[in-house]
Amino acid sequence: MRRENIAVIGTGYVGLVSGTCFAEIGHQAIAVDRDQSKIERLRQADIPIYEPGLEALVRSNMEAGRLSFTSELQEAVRRSDILFLAVGTPSMPGGEVDLSYLESAFRQLAAAVDRYKLIVIKSTVPVGTAAMAEGWLREEGVEEGRFDIVSNPEFLREGSAIHDTFHSDRIVIGAEDQQAAERIAALHAPLQAPVLFTDRASAELIKYASNAFLAAKISFINEMANVCEKVGADIALVAQGMGMDKRIGSHFLQAGIGYGGSCFPKDTKAQLRIAEDVDYDFKILRSVIEVNALQRERFADRIIQELTEAGGGKAVAVMGLAFKPNTDDLRDAPALDIIEALTTSGVQVRAYDPVALEKASAHMGRHELVTFHADPYEAVAGADAMVITTEWEAVKSLDFGEVARLLSQRLLIDGRNCLEPAAMAELGFRYVSVGRA
Ligand SMILES: NC(=O)c1ccc[n+]([C@@H]2O[C@H](COP(=O)([O-])OP(=O)(O)OC[C@H]3O[C@@H](n4cnc5c(N)ncnc54)[C@H](O)[C@@H]3O)[C@@H](O)[C@H]2O)c1
Ligand SMILES: O=c1ccn([C@@H]2O[C@H](COP(=O)(O)OP(=O)(O)O[C@H]3O[C@H](CO)[C@@H](O)[C@H](O)[C@H]3O)[C@@H](O)[C@H]2O)c(=O)[nH]1
């Protein structure tokens, strides 16, 4: 294998995980971030995000001299032959993608293009961005022939990012230049993943299409769950039966309070906007987004209805703040919207999360109706109901006999369908879940 000198620009989830994994498979990787405090922490192998297994991998690759961190972008570019861009591409209020971080990184790196550089866009970007980035480099005076730009979207999930990288379903390489494409494929060869070569526009679109399709699966199963509640069917069995059909597949059919996180909400809105910009009304996607927002609202309404029917309780323990287990990421976390809806109705919230508590309290600030608890039993003690918003193992494995004793009313509302209805009923709970009448 040819050992490449790689710079990864941006050390969020994607930059940090992919830079570390490139080092792990034998390349020389330097990870760059403009956030100096992040770089100082990373140099001590102090990982700013919670991602299982990442710290050990960063540490061992730093010790082996294959991974380093810097805030000097141009220095990193001079020392490297392949540059991966993994900066954020957040949503703007109208759904359009904010490419300002990407543009600024391209313009900054231009001054350091002292010889041929192979530049790879790993950030999720709208169709046409790779072509536009060529224009940014030319405007900065970089000569034609000194670079190629390749699109190589990232498909890892938070919480299982390292596993996903080493067991990738596919590596998509969108390029105009065949040699550039083959070099990026060779770089990934130790991962032994299937490679799909495409043009750049198709690669850019594959990323949005994949996220939009997965989000659609979730909204579909959530609507089926809502129907199940009305007709007295069980969504878990419906999903199981559907998933046994290989054409449908069993993944992403978990009904609940809908999707959140740093990707699905922003990427579905971006894809809708991309379609609008070419005069296409992407009707399914519009509904997927609407259903997802409604699912959170329905759940908050259900909690209030259950509290009222149980005699007007006013305090709930909200278990899980991160948008999914095994991450401390709070971006577009359903729990935060649900807490807001509850407090707006005057309900007191006793919030628990095994890893995201500190971030959540910093993010939400002080609120007279919200308290944060590092101990799950303390969160539950004296509350009128327990609400599950993230299916953390630490929540699923609680001693529910003890929870029943600590709650002032045995009301358990499970937004992730992660507990067994019969077992909860046996403990005397009124157990409410999504789509399981
Ligand atoms: N988070 C995920 O699970 C995931 C998965 C697949 C794809 N993506 C996509 O990957 C991209 C990055 O996502 P993320 O969650 O890792 O982002 P993030 O927002 O967590 O991190 C981006 C990092 O880039 C840094 N940065 C911004 N401008 C810079 C510059 N000019 N020079 C150096 N550093 C700079 C920021 O300081 C920040 O640390 C996005 O486009 C996202 O949609 C994310
Ligand atoms: O059956 C399911 C599966 C997921 N979710 C929710 O969907 C959201 C996203 O989950 P997941 O896809 O596991 O996490 P992400 O880390 O956001 O990963 C998605 O977004 C990334 C960023 O683009 C992509 O790289 C990944 O392929 C894509 O799965 C979370 O809120 C989950 O709770 C459900 O409600 N039901």
mmCIF file with all atom_site columns, N, CA, C and O in Angstrom, residues 81-117:
data_model
loop_
_atom_site.group_PDB
_atom_site.id
_atom_site.type_symbol
_atom_site.label_atom_id
_atom_site.label_alt_id
_atom_site.label_comp_id
_atom_site.label_asym_id
_atom_site.label_entity_id
_atom_site.label_seq_id
_atom_site.pdbx_PDB_ins_code
_atom_site.Cartn_x
_atom_site.Cartn_y
_atom_site.Cartn_z
_atom_site.occupancy
_atom_site.B_iso_or_equiv
_atom_site.pdbx_formal_charge
_atom_site.auth_seq_id
_atom_site.auth_comp_id
_atom_site.auth_asym_id
_atom_site.auth_atom_id
_atom_site.pdbx_PDB_model_num
ATOM 1   N N  . ASP A 1 81  ? -0.165  15.700 0.770  1.00 0.00 ? 81  ASP A N  1
ATOM 2   C CA . ASP A 1 81  ? -0.446  15.554 -0.662 1.00 0.00 ? 81  ASP A CA 1
ATOM 3   C C  . ASP A 1 81  ? -1.942  15.428 -0.927 1.00 0.00 ? 81  ASP A C  1
ATOM 4   O O  . ASP A 1 81  ? -2.422  15.755 -2.006 1.00 0.00 ? 81  ASP A O  1
ATOM 5   N N  . ILE A 1 82  ? -2.659  14.900 0.063  1.00 0.00 ? 82  ILE A N  1
ATOM 6   C CA . ILE A 1 82  ? -4.110  14.733 -0.099 1.00 0.00 ? 82  ILE A CA 1
ATOM 7   C C  . ILE A 1 82  ? -4.796  15.497 1.028  1.00 0.00 ? 82  ILE A C  1
ATOM 8   O O  . ILE A 1 82  ? -4.437  15.363 2.208  1.00 0.00 ? 82  ILE A O  1
ATOM 9   N N  . LEU A 1 83  ? -5.764  16.319 0.669  1.00 0.00 ? 83  LEU A N  1
ATOM 10  C CA . LEU A 1 83  ? -6.452  17.151 1.669  1.00 0.00 ? 83  LEU A CA 1
ATOM 11  C C  . LEU A 1 83  ? -7.918  16.743 1.729  1.00 0.00 ? 83  LEU A C  1
ATOM 12  O O  . LEU A 1 83  ? -8.619  16.791 0.706  1.00 0.00 ? 83  LEU A O  1
ATOM 13  N N  . PHE A 1 84  ? -8.380  16.330 2.897  1.00 0.00 ? 84  PHE A N  1
ATOM 14  C CA . PHE A 1 84  ? -9.792  15.997 3.084  1.00 0.00 ? 84  PHE A CA 1
ATOM 15  C C  . PHE A 1 84  ? -10.478 17.167 3.773  1.00 0.00 ? 84  PHE A C  1
ATOM 16  O O  . PHE A 1 84  ? -10.030 17.583 4.847  1.00 0.00 ? 84  PHE A O  1
ATOM 17  N N  . LEU A 1 85  ? -11.548 17.663 3.195  1.00 0.00 ? 85  LEU A N  1
ATOM 18  C CA . LEU A 1 85  ? -12.299 18.747 3.848  1.00 0.00 ? 85  LEU A CA 1
ATOM 19  C C  . LEU A 1 85  ? -13.495 18.165 4.576  1.00 0.00 ? 85  LEU A C  1
ATOM 20  O O  . LEU A 1 85  ? -14.355 17.521 3.968  1.00 0.00 ? 85  LEU A O  1
ATOM 21  N N  . ALA A 1 86  ? -13.511 18.394 5.901  1.00 0.00 ? 86  ALA A N  1
ATOM 22  C CA . ALA A 1 86  ? -14.587 17.823 6.730  1.00 0.00 ? 86  ALA A CA 1
ATOM 23  C C  . ALA A 1 86  ? -15.152 18.901 7.647  1.00 0.00 ? 86  ALA A C  1
ATOM 24  O O  . ALA A 1 86  ? -15.517 18.622 8.787  1.00 0.00 ? 86  ALA A O  1
ATOM 25  N N  . VAL A 1 87  ? -15.236 20.122 7.138  1.00 0.00 ? 87  VAL A N  1
ATOM 26  C CA . VAL A 1 87  ? -15.790 21.218 7.960  1.00 0.00 ? 87  VAL A CA 1
ATOM 27  C C  . VAL A 1 87  ? -17.324 21.114 7.962  1.00 0.00 ? 87  VAL A C  1
ATOM 28  O O  . VAL A 1 87  ? -17.913 20.411 7.140  1.00 0.00 ? 87  VAL A O  1
ATOM 29  N N  . GLY A 1 88  ? -17.958 21.819 8.883  1.00 0.00 ? 88  GLY A N  1
ATOM 30  C CA . GLY A 1 88  ? -19.413 21.774 8.992  1.00 0.00 ? 88  GLY A CA 1
ATOM 31  C C  . GLY A 1 88  ? -20.091 22.448 7.799  1.00 0.00 ? 88  GLY A C  1
ATOM 32  O O  . GLY A 1 88  ? -19.555 23.384 7.200  1.00 0.00 ? 88  GLY A O  1
ATOM 33  N N  . THR A 1 89  ? -21.282 21.931 7.450  1.00 0.00 ? 89  THR A N  1
ATOM 34  C CA . THR A 1 89  ? -22.105 22.547 6.398  1.00 0.00 ? 89  THR A CA 1
ATOM 35  C C  . THR A 1 89  ? -23.527 22.670 6.953  1.00 0.00 ? 89  THR A C  1
ATOM 36  O O  . THR A 1 89  ? -24.436 21.953 6.521  1.00 0.00 ? 89  THR A O  1
ATOM 37  N N  . PRO A 1 90  ? -23.711 23.564 7.934  1.00 0.00 ? 90  PRO A N  1
ATOM 38  C CA . PRO A 1 90  ? -25.019 23.634 8.618  1.00 0.00 ? 90  PRO A CA 1
ATOM 39  C C  . PRO A 1 90  ? -26.133 24.194 7.738  1.00 0.00 ? 90  PRO A C  1
ATOM 40  O O  . PRO A 1 90  ? -25.877 24.698 6.641  1.00 0.00 ? 90  PRO A O  1
ATOM 41  N N  . SER A 1 91  ? -27.349 24.091 8.257  1.00 0.00 ? 91  SER A N  1
ATOM 42  C CA . SER A 1 91  ? -28.520 24.641 7.549  1.00 0.00 ? 91  SER A CA 1
ATOM 43  C C  . SER A 1 91  ? -28.659 26.115 7.846  1.00 0.00 ? 91  SER A C  1
ATOM 44  O O  . SER A 1 91  ? -28.427 26.537 8.974  1.00 0.00 ? 91  SER A O  1
ATOM 45  N N  . MET A 1 92  ? -29.114 26.856 6.863  1.00 0.00 ? 92  MET A N  1
ATOM 46  C CA . MET A 1 92  ? -29.510 28.247 7.113  1.00 0.00 ? 92  MET A CA 1
ATOM 47  C C  . MET A 1 92  ? -31.027 28.220 7.372  1.00 0.00 ? 92  MET A C  1
ATOM 48  O O  . MET A 1 92  ? -31.681 27.206 7.147  1.00 0.00 ? 92  MET A O  1
ATOM 49  N N  . PRO A 1 93  ? -31.598 29.333 7.856  1.00 0.00 ? 93  PRO A N  1
ATOM 50  C CA . PRO A 1 93  ? -33.020 29.285 8.226  1.00 0.00 ? 93  PRO A CA 1
ATOM 51  C C  . PRO A 1 93  ? -33.950 28.786 7.109  1.00 0.00 ? 93  PRO A C  1
ATOM 52  O O  . PRO A 1 93  ? -34.910 28.079 7.379  1.00 0.00 ? 93  PRO A O  1
ATOM 53  N N  . GLY A 1 94  ? -33.665 29.067 5.855  1.00 0.00 ? 94  GLY A N  1
ATOM 54  C CA . GLY A 1 94  ? -34.539 28.626 4.764  1.00 0.00 ? 94  GLY A CA 1
ATOM 55  C C  . GLY A 1 94  ? -34.255 27.202 4.312  1.00 0.00 ? 94  GLY A C  1
ATOM 56  O O  . GLY A 1 94  ? -34.831 26.742 3.327  1.00 0.00 ? 94  GLY A O  1
ATOM 57  N N  . GLY A 1 95  ? -33.342 26.491 5.005  1.00 0.00 ? 95  GLY A N  1
ATOM 58  C CA . GLY A 1 95  ? -33.017 25.111 4.631  1.00 0.00 ? 95  GLY A CA 1
ATOM 59  C C  . GLY A 1 95  ? -31.783 25.033 3.747  1.00 0.00 ? 95  GLY A C  1
ATOM 60  O O  . GLY A 1 95  ? -31.188 23.969 3.595  1.00 0.00 ? 95  GLY A O  1
ATOM 61  N N  . GLU A 1 96  ? -31.380 26.179 3.140  1.00 0.00 ? 96  GLU A N  1
ATOM 62  C CA . GLU A 1 96  ? -30.226 26.105 2.252  1.00 0.00 ? 96  GLU A CA 1
ATOM 63  C C  . GLU A 1 96  ? -28.951 25.847 3.049  1.00 0.00 ? 96  GLU A C  1
ATOM 64  O O  . GLU A 1 96  ? -28.888 26.139 4.248  1.00 0.00 ? 96  GLU A O  1
ATOM 65  N N  . VAL A 1 97  ? -27.962 25.283 2.380  1.00 0.00 ? 97  VAL A N  1
ATOM 66  C CA . VAL A 1 97  ? -26.737 24.882 3.071  1.00 0.00 ? 97  VAL A CA 1
ATOM 67  C C  . VAL A 1 97  ? -25.794 26.074 3.186  1.00 0.00 ? 97  VAL A C  1
ATOM 68  O O  . VAL A 1 97  ? -25.551 26.789 2.214  1.00 0.00 ? 97  VAL A O  1
ATOM 69  N N  . ASP A 1 98  ? -25.251 26.244 4.383  1.00 0.00 ? 98  ASP A N  1
ATOM 70  C CA . ASP A 1 98  ? -24.276 27.302 4.611  1.00 0.00 ? 98  ASP A CA 1
ATOM 71  C C  . ASP A 1 98  ? -22.894 26.762 4.229  1.00 0.00 ? 98  ASP A C  1
ATOM 72  O O  . ASP A 1 98  ? -22.316 25.939 4.950  1.00 0.00 ? 98  ASP A O  1
ATOM 73  N N  . LEU A 1 99  ? -22.399 27.219 3.080  1.00 0.00 ? 99  LEU A N  1
ATOM 74  C CA . LEU A 1 99  ? -21.109 26.724 2.596  1.00 0.00 ? 99  LEU A CA 1
ATOM 75  C C  . LEU A 1 99  ? -19.950 27.640 3.007  1.00 0.00 ? 99  LEU A C  1
ATOM 76  O O  . LEU A 1 99  ? -18.830 27.491 2.516  1.00 0.00 ? 99  LEU A O  1
ATOM 77  N N  . SER A 1 100 ? -20.232 28.575 3.932  1.00 0.00 ? 100 SER A N  1
ATOM 78  C CA . SER A 1 100 ? -19.202 29.570 4.220  1.00 0.00 ? 100 SER A CA 1
ATOM 79  C C  . SER A 1 100 ? -17.949 28.966 4.858  1.00 0.00 ? 100 SER A C  1
ATOM 80  O O  . SER A 1 100 ? -16.839 29.398 4.589  1.00 0.00 ? 100 SER A O  1
ATOM 81  N N  . TYR A 1 101 ? -18.133 27.905 5.696  1.00 0.00 ? 101 TYR A N  1
ATOM 82  C CA . TYR A 1 101 ? -16.934 27.290 6.313  1.00 0.00 ? 101 TYR A CA 1
ATOM 83  C C  . TYR A 1 101 ? -16.088 26.599 5.240  1.00 0.00 ? 101 TYR A C  1
ATOM 84  O O  . TYR A 1 101 ? -14.867 26.654 5.263  1.00 0.00 ? 101 TYR A O  1
ATOM 85  N N  . LEU A 1 102 ? -16.792 25.957 4.310  1.00 0.00 ? 102 LEU A N  1
ATOM 86  C CA . LEU A 1 102 ? -16.082 25.233 3.252  1.00 0.00 ? 102 LEU A CA 1
ATOM 87  C C  . LEU A 1 102 ? -15.348 26.222 2.349  1.00 0.00 ? 102 LEU A C  1
ATOM 88  O O  . LEU A 1 102 ? -14.172 26.047 2.033  1.00 0.00 ? 102 LEU A O  1
ATOM 89  N N  . GLU A 1 103 ? -16.064 27.273 1.960  1.00 0.00 ? 103 GLU A N  1
ATOM 90  C CA . GLU A 1 103 ? -15.448 28.263 1.062  1.00 0.00 ? 103 GLU A CA 1
ATOM 91  C C  . GLU A 1 103 ? -14.230 28.888 1.738  1.00 0.00 ? 103 GLU A C  1
ATOM 92  O O  . GLU A 1 103 ? -13.165 29.040 1.123  1.00 0.00 ? 103 GLU A O  1
ATOM 93  N N  . SER A 1 104 ? -14.389 29.216 3.021  1.00 0.00 ? 104 SER A N  1
ATOM 94  C CA . SER A 1 104 ? -13.276 29.866 3.702  1.00 0.00 ? 104 SER A CA 1
ATOM 95  C C  . SER A 1 104 ? -12.087 28.907 3.819  1.00 0.00 ? 104 SER A C  1
ATOM 96  O O  . SER A 1 104 ? -10.936 29.314 3.630  1.00 0.00 ? 104 SER A O  1
ATOM 97  N N  . ALA A 1 105 ? -12.354 27.614 4.072  1.00 0.00 ? 105 ALA A N  1
ATOM 98  C CA . ALA A 1 105 ? -11.249 26.650 4.143  1.00 0.00 ? 105 ALA A CA 1
ATOM 99  C C  . ALA A 1 105 ? -10.544 26.547 2.787  1.00 0.00 ? 105 ALA A C  1
ATOM 100 O O  . ALA A 1 105 ? -9.312  26.536 2.717  1.00 0.00 ? 105 ALA A O  1
ATOM 101 N N  . PHE A 1 106 ? -11.320 26.502 1.693  1.00 0.00 ? 106 PHE A N  1
ATOM 102 C CA . PHE A 1 106 ? -10.706 26.431 0.357  1.00 0.00 ? 106 PHE A CA 1
ATOM 103 C C  . PHE A 1 106 ? -9.850  27.668 0.079  1.00 0.00 ? 106 PHE A C  1
ATOM 104 O O  . PHE A 1 106 ? -8.726  27.552 -0.425 1.00 0.00 ? 106 PHE A O  1
ATOM 105 N N  . ARG A 1 107 ? -10.394 28.829 0.423  1.00 0.00 ? 107 ARG A N  1
ATOM 106 C CA . ARG A 1 107 ? -9.646  30.055 0.116  1.00 0.00 ? 107 ARG A CA 1
ATOM 107 C C  . ARG A 1 107 ? -8.375  30.129 0.960  1.00 0.00 ? 107 ARG A C  1
ATOM 108 O O  . ARG A 1 107 ? -7.337  30.584 0.492  1.00 0.00 ? 107 ARG A O  1
ATOM 109 N N  . GLN A 1 108 ? -8.478  29.637 2.223  1.00 0.00 ? 108 GLN A N  1
ATOM 110 C CA . GLN A 1 108 ? -7.292  29.640 3.092  1.00 0.00 ? 108 GLN A CA 1
ATOM 111 C C  . GLN A 1 108 ? -6.220  28.683 2.587  1.00 0.00 ? 108 GLN A C  1
ATOM 112 O O  . GLN A 1 108 ? -5.042  29.004 2.620  1.00 0.00 ? 108 GLN A O  1
ATOM 113 N N  . LEU A 1 109 ? -6.651  27.504 2.144  1.00 0.00 ? 109 LEU A N  1
ATOM 114 C CA . LEU A 1 109 ? -5.649  26.506 1.766  1.00 0.00 ? 109 LEU A CA 1
ATOM 115 C C  . LEU A 1 109 ? -4.962  26.862 0.444  1.00 0.00 ? 109 LEU A C  1
ATOM 116 O O  . LEU A 1 109 ? -3.840  26.433 0.173  1.00 0.00 ? 109 LEU A O  1
ATOM 117 N N  . ALA A 1 110 ? -5.637  27.701 -0.366 1.00 0.00 ? 110 ALA A N  1
ATOM 118 C CA . ALA A 1 110 ? -5.115  28.017 -1.699 1.00 0.00 ? 110 ALA A CA 1
ATOM 119 C C  . ALA A 1 110 ? -3.676  28.531 -1.641 1.00 0.00 ? 110 ALA A C  1
ATOM 120 O O  . ALA A 1 110 ? -2.827  28.131 -2.453 1.00 0.00 ? 110 ALA A O  1
ATOM 121 N N  . ALA A 1 111 ? -3.402  29.391 -0.650 1.00 0.00 ? 111 ALA A N  1
ATOM 122 C CA . ALA A 1 111 ? -2.079  30.020 -0.566 1.00 0.00 ? 111 ALA A CA 1
ATOM 123 C C  . ALA A 1 111 ? -0.976  28.993 -0.308 1.00 0.00 ? 111 ALA A C  1
ATOM 124 O O  . ALA A 1 111 ? 0.198   29.284 -0.534 1.00 0.00 ? 111 ALA A O  1
ATOM 125 N N  . ALA A 1 112 ? -1.349  27.806 0.150  1.00 0.00 ? 112 ALA A N  1
ATOM 126 C CA . ALA A 1 112 ? -0.330  26.800 0.486  1.00 0.00 ? 112 ALA A CA 1
ATOM 127 C C  . ALA A 1 112 ? -0.206  25.711 -0.585 1.00 0.00 ? 112 ALA A C  1
ATOM 128 O O  . ALA A 1 112 ? 0.501   24.726 -0.394 1.00 0.00 ? 112 ALA A O  1
ATOM 129 N N  . VAL A 1 113 ? -0.912  25.911 -1.706 1.00 0.00 ? 113 VAL A N  1
ATOM 130 C CA . VAL A 1 113 ? -0.821  24.897 -2.769 1.00 0.00 ? 113 VAL A CA 1
ATOM 131 C C  . VAL A 1 113 ? 0.484   25.141 -3.542 1.00 0.00 ? 113 VAL A C  1
ATOM 132 O O  . VAL A 1 113 ? 0.510   25.827 -4.566 1.00 0.00 ? 113 VAL A O  1
ATOM 133 N N  . ASP A 1 114 ? 1.571   24.579 -3.011 1.00 0.00 ? 114 ASP A N  1
ATOM 134 C CA . ASP A 1 114 ? 2.888   24.812 -3.596 1.00 0.00 ? 114 ASP A CA 1
ATOM 135 C C  . ASP A 1 114 ? 3.271   23.744 -4.620 1.00 0.00 ? 114 ASP A C  1
ATOM 136 O O  . ASP A 1 114 ? 4.253   23.850 -5.334 1.00 0.00 ? 114 ASP A O  1
ATOM 137 N N  . ARG A 1 115 ? 2.470   22.647 -4.661 1.00 0.00 ? 115 ARG A N  1
ATOM 138 C CA . ARG A 1 115 ? 2.659   21.585 -5.661 1.00 0.00 ? 115 ARG A CA 1
ATOM 139 C C  . ARG A 1 115 ? 1.302   20.911 -5.816 1.00 0.00 ? 115 ARG A C  1
ATOM 140 O O  . ARG A 1 115 ? 0.338   21.323 -5.163 1.00 0.00 ? 115 ARG A O  1
ATOM 141 N N  . TYR A 1 116 ? 1.222   19.873 -6.645 1.00 0.00 ? 116 TYR A N  1
ATOM 142 C CA . TYR A 1 116 ? -0.080  19.238 -6.889 1.00 0.00 ? 116 TYR A CA 1
ATOM 143 C C  . TYR A 1 116 ? -0.709  18.720 -5.581 1.00 0.00 ? 116 TYR A C  1
ATOM 144 O O  . TYR A 1 116 ? -0.037  18.076 -4.777 1.00 0.00 ? 116 TYR A O  1
ATOM 145 N N  . LYS A 1 117 ? -1.983  19.031 -5.397 1.00 0.00 ? 117 LYS A N  1
ATOM 146 C CA . LYS A 1 117 ? -2.729  18.532 -4.233 1.00 0.00 ? 117 LYS A CA 1
ATOM 147 C C  . LYS A 1 117 ? -4.004  17.849 -4.730 1.00 0.00 ? 117 LYS A C  1
ATOM 148 O O  . LYS A 1 117 ? -4.705  18.390 -5.611 1.00 0.00 ? 117 LYS A O  1
#
